[in-house]
PDB file of C-alpha atoms in Angstrom:
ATOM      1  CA  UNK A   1       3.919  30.769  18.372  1.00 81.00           C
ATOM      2  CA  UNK A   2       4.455  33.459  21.259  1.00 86.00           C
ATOM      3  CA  UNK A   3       0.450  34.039  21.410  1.00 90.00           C
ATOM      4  CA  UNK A   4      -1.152  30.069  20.551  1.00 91.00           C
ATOM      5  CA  UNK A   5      -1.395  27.079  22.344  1.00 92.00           C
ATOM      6  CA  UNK A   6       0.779  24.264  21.199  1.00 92.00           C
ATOM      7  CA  UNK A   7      -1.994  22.896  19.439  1.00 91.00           C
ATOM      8  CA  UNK A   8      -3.259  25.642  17.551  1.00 94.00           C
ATOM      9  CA  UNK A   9       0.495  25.682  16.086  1.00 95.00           C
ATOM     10  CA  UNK A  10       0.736  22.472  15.505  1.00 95.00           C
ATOM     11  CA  UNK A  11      -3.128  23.309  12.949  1.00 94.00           C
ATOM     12  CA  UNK A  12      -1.110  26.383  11.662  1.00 96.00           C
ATOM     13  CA  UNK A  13       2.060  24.356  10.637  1.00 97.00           C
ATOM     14  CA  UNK A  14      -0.383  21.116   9.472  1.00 96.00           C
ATOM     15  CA  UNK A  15      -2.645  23.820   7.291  1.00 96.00           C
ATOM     16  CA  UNK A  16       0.575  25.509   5.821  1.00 97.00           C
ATOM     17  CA  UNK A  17       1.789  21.855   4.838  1.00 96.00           C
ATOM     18  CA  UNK A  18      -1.239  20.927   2.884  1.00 95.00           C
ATOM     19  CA  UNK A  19      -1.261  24.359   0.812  1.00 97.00           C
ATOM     20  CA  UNK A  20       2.138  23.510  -0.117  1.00 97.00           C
ATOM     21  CA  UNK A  21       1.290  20.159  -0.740  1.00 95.00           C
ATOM     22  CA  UNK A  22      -1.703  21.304  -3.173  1.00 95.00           C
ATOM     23  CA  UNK A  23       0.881  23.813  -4.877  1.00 96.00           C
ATOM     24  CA  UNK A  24       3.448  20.686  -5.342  1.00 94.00           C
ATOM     25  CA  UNK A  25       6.149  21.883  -3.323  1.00 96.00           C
ATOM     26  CA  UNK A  26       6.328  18.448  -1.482  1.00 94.00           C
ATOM     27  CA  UNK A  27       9.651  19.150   0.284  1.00 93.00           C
ATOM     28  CA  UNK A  28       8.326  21.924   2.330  1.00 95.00           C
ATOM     29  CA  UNK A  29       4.976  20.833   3.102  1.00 96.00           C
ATOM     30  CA  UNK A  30       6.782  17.746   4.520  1.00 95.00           C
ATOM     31  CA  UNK A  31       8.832  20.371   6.793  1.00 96.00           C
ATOM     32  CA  UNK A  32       5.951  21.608   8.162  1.00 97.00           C
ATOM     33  CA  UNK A  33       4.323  18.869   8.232  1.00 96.00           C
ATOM     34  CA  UNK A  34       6.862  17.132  10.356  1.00 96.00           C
ATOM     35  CA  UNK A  35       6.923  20.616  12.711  1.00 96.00           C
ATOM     36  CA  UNK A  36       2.795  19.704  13.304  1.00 96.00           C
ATOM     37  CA  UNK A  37       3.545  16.281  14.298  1.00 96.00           C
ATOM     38  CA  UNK A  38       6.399  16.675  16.790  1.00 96.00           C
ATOM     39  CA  UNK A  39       3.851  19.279  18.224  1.00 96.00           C
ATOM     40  CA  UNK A  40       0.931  16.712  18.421  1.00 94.00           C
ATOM     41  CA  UNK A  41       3.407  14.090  19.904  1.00 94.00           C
ATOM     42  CA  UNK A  42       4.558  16.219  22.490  1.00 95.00           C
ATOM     43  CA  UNK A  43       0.819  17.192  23.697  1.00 94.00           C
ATOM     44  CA  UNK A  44      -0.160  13.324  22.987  1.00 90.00           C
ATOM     45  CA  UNK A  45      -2.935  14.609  20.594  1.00 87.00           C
ATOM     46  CA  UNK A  46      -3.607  11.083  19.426  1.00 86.00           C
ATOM     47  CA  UNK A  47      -6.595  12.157  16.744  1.00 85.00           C
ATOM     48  CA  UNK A  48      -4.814  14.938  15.254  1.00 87.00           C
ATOM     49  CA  UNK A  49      -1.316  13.138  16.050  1.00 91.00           C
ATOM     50  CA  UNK A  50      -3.131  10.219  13.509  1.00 90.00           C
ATOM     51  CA  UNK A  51      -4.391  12.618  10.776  1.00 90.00           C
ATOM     52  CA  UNK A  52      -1.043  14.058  10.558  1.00 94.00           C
ATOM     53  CA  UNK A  53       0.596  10.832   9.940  1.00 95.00           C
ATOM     54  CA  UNK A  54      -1.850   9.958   7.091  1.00 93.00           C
ATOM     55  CA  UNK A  55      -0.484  13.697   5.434  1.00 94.00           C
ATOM     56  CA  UNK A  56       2.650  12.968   5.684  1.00 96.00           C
ATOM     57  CA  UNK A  57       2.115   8.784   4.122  1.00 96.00           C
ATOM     58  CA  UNK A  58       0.612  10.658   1.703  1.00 94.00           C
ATOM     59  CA  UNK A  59       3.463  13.287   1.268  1.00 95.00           C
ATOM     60  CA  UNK A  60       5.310  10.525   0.820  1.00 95.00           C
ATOM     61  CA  UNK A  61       3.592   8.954  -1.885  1.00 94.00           C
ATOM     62  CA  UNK A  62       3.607  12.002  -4.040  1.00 92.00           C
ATOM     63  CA  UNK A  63       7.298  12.019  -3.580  1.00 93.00           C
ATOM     64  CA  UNK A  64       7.881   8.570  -4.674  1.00 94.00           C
ATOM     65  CA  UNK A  65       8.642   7.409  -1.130  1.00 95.00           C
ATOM     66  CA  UNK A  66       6.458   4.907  -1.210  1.00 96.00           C
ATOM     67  CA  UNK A  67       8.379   2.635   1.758  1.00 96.00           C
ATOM     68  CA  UNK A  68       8.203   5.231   4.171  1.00 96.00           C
ATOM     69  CA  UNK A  69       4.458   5.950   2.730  1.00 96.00           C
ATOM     70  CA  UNK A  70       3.274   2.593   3.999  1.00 96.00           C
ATOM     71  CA  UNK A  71       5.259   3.207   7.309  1.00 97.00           C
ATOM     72  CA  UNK A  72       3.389   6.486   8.120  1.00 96.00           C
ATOM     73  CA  UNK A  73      -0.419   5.005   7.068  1.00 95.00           C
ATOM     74  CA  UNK A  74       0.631   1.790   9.300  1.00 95.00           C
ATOM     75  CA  UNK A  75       1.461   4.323  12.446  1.00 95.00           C
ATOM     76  CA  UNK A  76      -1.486   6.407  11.241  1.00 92.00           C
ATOM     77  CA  UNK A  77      -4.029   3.407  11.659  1.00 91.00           C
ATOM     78  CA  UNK A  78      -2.746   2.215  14.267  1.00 92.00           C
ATOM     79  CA  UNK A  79      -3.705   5.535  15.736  1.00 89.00           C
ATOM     80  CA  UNK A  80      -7.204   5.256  14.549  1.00 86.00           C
ATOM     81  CA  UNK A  81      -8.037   1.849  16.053  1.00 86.00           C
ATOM     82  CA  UNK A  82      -7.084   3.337  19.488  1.00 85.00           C
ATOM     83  CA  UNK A  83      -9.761   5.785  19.462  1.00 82.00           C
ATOM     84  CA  UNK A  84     -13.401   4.420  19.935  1.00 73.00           C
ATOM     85  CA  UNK A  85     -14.800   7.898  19.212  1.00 70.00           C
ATOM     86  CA  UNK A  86     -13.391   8.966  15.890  1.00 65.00           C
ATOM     87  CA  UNK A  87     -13.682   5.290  15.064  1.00 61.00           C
ATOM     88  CA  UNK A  88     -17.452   5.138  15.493  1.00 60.00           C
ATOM     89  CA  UNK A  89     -18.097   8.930  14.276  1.00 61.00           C
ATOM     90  CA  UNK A  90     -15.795   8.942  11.437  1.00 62.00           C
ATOM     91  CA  UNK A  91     -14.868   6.134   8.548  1.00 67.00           C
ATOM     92  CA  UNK A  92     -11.321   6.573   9.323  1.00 78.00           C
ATOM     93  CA  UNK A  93     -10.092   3.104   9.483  1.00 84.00           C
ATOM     94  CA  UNK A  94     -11.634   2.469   6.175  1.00 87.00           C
ATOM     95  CA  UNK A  95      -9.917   5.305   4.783  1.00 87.00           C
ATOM     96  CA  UNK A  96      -6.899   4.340   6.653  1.00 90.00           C
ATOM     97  CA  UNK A  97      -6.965   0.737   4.915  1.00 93.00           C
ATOM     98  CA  UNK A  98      -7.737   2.497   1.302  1.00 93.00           C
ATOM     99  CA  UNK A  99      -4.639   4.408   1.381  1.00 94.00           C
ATOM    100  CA  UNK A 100      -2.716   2.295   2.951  1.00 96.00           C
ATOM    101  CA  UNK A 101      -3.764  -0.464   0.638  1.00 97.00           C
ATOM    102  CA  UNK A 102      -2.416   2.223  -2.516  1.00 96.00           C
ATOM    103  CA  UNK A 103       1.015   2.587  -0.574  1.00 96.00           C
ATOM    104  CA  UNK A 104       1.260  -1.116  -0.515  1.00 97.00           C
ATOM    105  CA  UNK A 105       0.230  -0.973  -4.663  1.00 97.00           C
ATOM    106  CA  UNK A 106       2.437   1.589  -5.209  1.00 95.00           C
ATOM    107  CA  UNK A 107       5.961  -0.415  -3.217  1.00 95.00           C
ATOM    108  CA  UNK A 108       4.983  -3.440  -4.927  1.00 96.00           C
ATOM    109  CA  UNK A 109       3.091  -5.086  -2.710  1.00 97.00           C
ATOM    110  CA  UNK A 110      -0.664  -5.968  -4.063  1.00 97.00           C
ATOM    111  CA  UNK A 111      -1.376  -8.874  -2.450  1.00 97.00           C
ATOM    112  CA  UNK A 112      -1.192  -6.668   0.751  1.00 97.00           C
ATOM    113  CA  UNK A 113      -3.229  -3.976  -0.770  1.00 97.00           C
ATOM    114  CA  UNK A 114      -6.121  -6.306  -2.053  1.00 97.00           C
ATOM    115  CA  UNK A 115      -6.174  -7.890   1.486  1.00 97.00           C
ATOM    116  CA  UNK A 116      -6.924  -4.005   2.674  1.00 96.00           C
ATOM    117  CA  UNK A 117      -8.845  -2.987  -0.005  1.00 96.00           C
ATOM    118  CA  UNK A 118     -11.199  -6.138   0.274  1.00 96.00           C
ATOM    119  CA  UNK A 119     -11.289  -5.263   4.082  1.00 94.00           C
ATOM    120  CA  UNK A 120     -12.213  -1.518   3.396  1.00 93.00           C
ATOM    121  CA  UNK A 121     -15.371  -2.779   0.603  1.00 94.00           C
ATOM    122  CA  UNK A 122     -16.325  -5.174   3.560  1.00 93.00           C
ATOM    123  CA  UNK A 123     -16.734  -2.115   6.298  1.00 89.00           C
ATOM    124  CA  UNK A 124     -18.329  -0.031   3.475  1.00 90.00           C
ATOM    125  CA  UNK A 125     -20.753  -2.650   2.591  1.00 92.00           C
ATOM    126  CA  UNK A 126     -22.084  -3.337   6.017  1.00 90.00           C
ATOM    127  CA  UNK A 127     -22.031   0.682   7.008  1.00 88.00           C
ATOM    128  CA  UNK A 128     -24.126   1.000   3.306  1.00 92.00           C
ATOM    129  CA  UNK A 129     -21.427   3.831   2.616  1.00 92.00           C
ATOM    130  CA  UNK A 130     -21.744   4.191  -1.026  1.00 94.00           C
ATOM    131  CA  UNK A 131     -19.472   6.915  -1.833  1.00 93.00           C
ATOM    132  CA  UNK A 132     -16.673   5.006   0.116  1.00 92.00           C
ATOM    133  CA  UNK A 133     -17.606   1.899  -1.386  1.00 95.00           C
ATOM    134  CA  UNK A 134     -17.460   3.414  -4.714  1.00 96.00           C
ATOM    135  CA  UNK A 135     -14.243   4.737  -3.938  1.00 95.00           C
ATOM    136  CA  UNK A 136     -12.611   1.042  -2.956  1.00 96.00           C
ATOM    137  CA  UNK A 137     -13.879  -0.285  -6.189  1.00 97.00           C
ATOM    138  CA  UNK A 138     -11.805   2.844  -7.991  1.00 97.00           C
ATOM    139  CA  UNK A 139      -8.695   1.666  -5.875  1.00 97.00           C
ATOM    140  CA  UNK A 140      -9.282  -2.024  -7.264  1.00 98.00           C
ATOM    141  CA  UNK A 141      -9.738  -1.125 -10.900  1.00 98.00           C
ATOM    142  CA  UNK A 142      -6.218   1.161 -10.594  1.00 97.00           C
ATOM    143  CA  UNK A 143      -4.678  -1.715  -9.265  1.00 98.00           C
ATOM    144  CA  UNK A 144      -6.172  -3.962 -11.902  1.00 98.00           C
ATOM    145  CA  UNK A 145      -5.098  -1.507 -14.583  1.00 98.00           C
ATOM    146  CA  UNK A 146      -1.540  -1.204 -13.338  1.00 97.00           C
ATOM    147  CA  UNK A 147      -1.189  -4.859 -13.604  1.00 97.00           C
ATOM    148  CA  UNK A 148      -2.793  -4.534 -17.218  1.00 97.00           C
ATOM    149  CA  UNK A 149      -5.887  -6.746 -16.389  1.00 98.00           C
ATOM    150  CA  UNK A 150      -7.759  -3.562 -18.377  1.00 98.00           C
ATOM    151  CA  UNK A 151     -10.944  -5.786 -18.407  1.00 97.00           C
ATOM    152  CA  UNK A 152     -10.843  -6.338 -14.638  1.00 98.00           C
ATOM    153  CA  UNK A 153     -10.275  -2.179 -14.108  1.00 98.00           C
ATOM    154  CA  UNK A 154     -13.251  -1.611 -16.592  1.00 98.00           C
ATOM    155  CA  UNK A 155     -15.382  -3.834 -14.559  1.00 98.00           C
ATOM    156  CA  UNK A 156     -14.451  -2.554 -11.078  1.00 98.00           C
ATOM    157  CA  UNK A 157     -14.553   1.973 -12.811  1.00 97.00           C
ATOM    158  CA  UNK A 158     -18.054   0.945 -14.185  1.00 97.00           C
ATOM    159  CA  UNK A 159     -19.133  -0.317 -10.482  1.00 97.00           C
ATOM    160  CA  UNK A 160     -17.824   2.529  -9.233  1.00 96.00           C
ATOM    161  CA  UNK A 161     -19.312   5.070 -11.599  1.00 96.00           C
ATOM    162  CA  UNK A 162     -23.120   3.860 -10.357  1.00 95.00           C
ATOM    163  CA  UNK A 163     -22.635   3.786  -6.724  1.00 95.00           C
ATOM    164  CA  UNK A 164     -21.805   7.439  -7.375  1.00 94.00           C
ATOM    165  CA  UNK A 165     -23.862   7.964  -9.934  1.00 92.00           C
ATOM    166  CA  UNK A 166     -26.816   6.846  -7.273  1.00 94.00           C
ATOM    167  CA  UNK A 167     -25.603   9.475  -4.883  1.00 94.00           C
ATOM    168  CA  UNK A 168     -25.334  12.024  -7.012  1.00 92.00           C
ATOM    169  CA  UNK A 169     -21.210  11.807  -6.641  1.00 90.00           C
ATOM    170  CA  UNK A 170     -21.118  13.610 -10.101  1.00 88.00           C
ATOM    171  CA  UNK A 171     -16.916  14.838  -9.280  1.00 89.00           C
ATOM    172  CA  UNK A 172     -15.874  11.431  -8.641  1.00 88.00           C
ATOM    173  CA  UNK A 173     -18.190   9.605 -11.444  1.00 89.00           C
ATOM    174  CA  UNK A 174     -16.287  12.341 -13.789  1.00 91.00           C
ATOM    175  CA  UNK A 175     -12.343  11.340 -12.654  1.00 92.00           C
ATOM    176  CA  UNK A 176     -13.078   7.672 -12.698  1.00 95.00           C
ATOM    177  CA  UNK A 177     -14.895   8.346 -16.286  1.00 95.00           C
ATOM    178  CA  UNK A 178     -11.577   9.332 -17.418  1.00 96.00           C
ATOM    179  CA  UNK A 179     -10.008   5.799 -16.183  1.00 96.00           C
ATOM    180  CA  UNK A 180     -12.563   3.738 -17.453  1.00 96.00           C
ATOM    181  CA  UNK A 181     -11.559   5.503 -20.879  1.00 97.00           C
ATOM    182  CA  UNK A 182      -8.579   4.720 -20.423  1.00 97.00           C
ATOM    183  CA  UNK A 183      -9.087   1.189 -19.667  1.00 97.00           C
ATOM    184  CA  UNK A 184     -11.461   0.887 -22.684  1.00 97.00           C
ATOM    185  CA  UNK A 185      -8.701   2.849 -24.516  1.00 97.00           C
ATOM    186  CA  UNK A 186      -6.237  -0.339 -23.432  1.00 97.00           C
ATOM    187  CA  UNK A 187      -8.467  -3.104 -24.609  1.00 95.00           C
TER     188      UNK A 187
END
């Protein structure tokens, strides 16, 4: 702290929370998460103030939190839409409405989440991002799973699996593999 800028603390704290994050110790990496933010608040880092947010939401949602998960992805995309650059650059605010839409899933809420997700496929669509496209249809067949509409999820995984199978998106074709057995499993 004694030899950084603000900012460069603020990456040291945010880096430290997402290897305790990936280790599962939630309730520090949301310590130092929280350090990073009031960092990038104070310096009004808005892009970095935004990505920290969506760590946190999604701190959140690993620790069953999922209120205060949809809480942190709201501030977090609100954020994004204030900031023409990453916008245009970056697929944040599709990202932003994927996750978001899984907090809303997760609290209970999936009329809310299929209003997101639907709005996330659209943005995909017209950008021609396949591999987030692929990824939205994923998000719709968990959510159709959850509700046990298995026929609906092994509709939406197989629609997923060859958008990614078209980009060569072998990782994610291999996890959602595993749900669409698991749907077919359920039928």
């Amino acid at each position: 702290e004694a030899w950084l800028e603000p900012i460069d603390v603020s990456t040291c704290y945010g880096n430290a929370g997402l290897v305790l994050q990936e280790m599962g110790q939630y309730d520090s990496a949301l310590v130092y998460q929280l350090k990073c933010l009031a960092i990038r608040q104070e310096v009004k880092d808005t892009v970095h103030w935004a990505y920290t947010l969506y760590d946190i939401a999604e701190l959140f949602i690993e620790l069953g939190e999922y209120e205060r998960a949809v809480e942190h992805h709201t501030k977090s995309l609100e954020l994004r839409k204030q900031i023409p650059e990453v916008v245009s650059q970056y697929n944040v605010i599709e990202d932003s409405y994927r996750a978001l839409a899984m907090a809303y899933h997760r609290n209970g809420n999936d009329d809310k989440a299929i209003e997101l997700l639907n709005a996330s496929l659209t943005i995909n669509r017209d950008k021609k991002d396949v591999k987030r496209e692929a990824n939205s249809l994923r998000n719709f067949g968990e959510i159709a799973f959850d509700r046990n509409e298995f026929g609906k999820a092994k509709d939406y995984f197989i629609q997923s699996i060859a958008l990614d199978a078209s980009i060569n998106n072998i990782e994610n074709a291999a996890e959602i593999r595993v749900l669409l057995g698991k749907a077919w499993r359920a039928l």
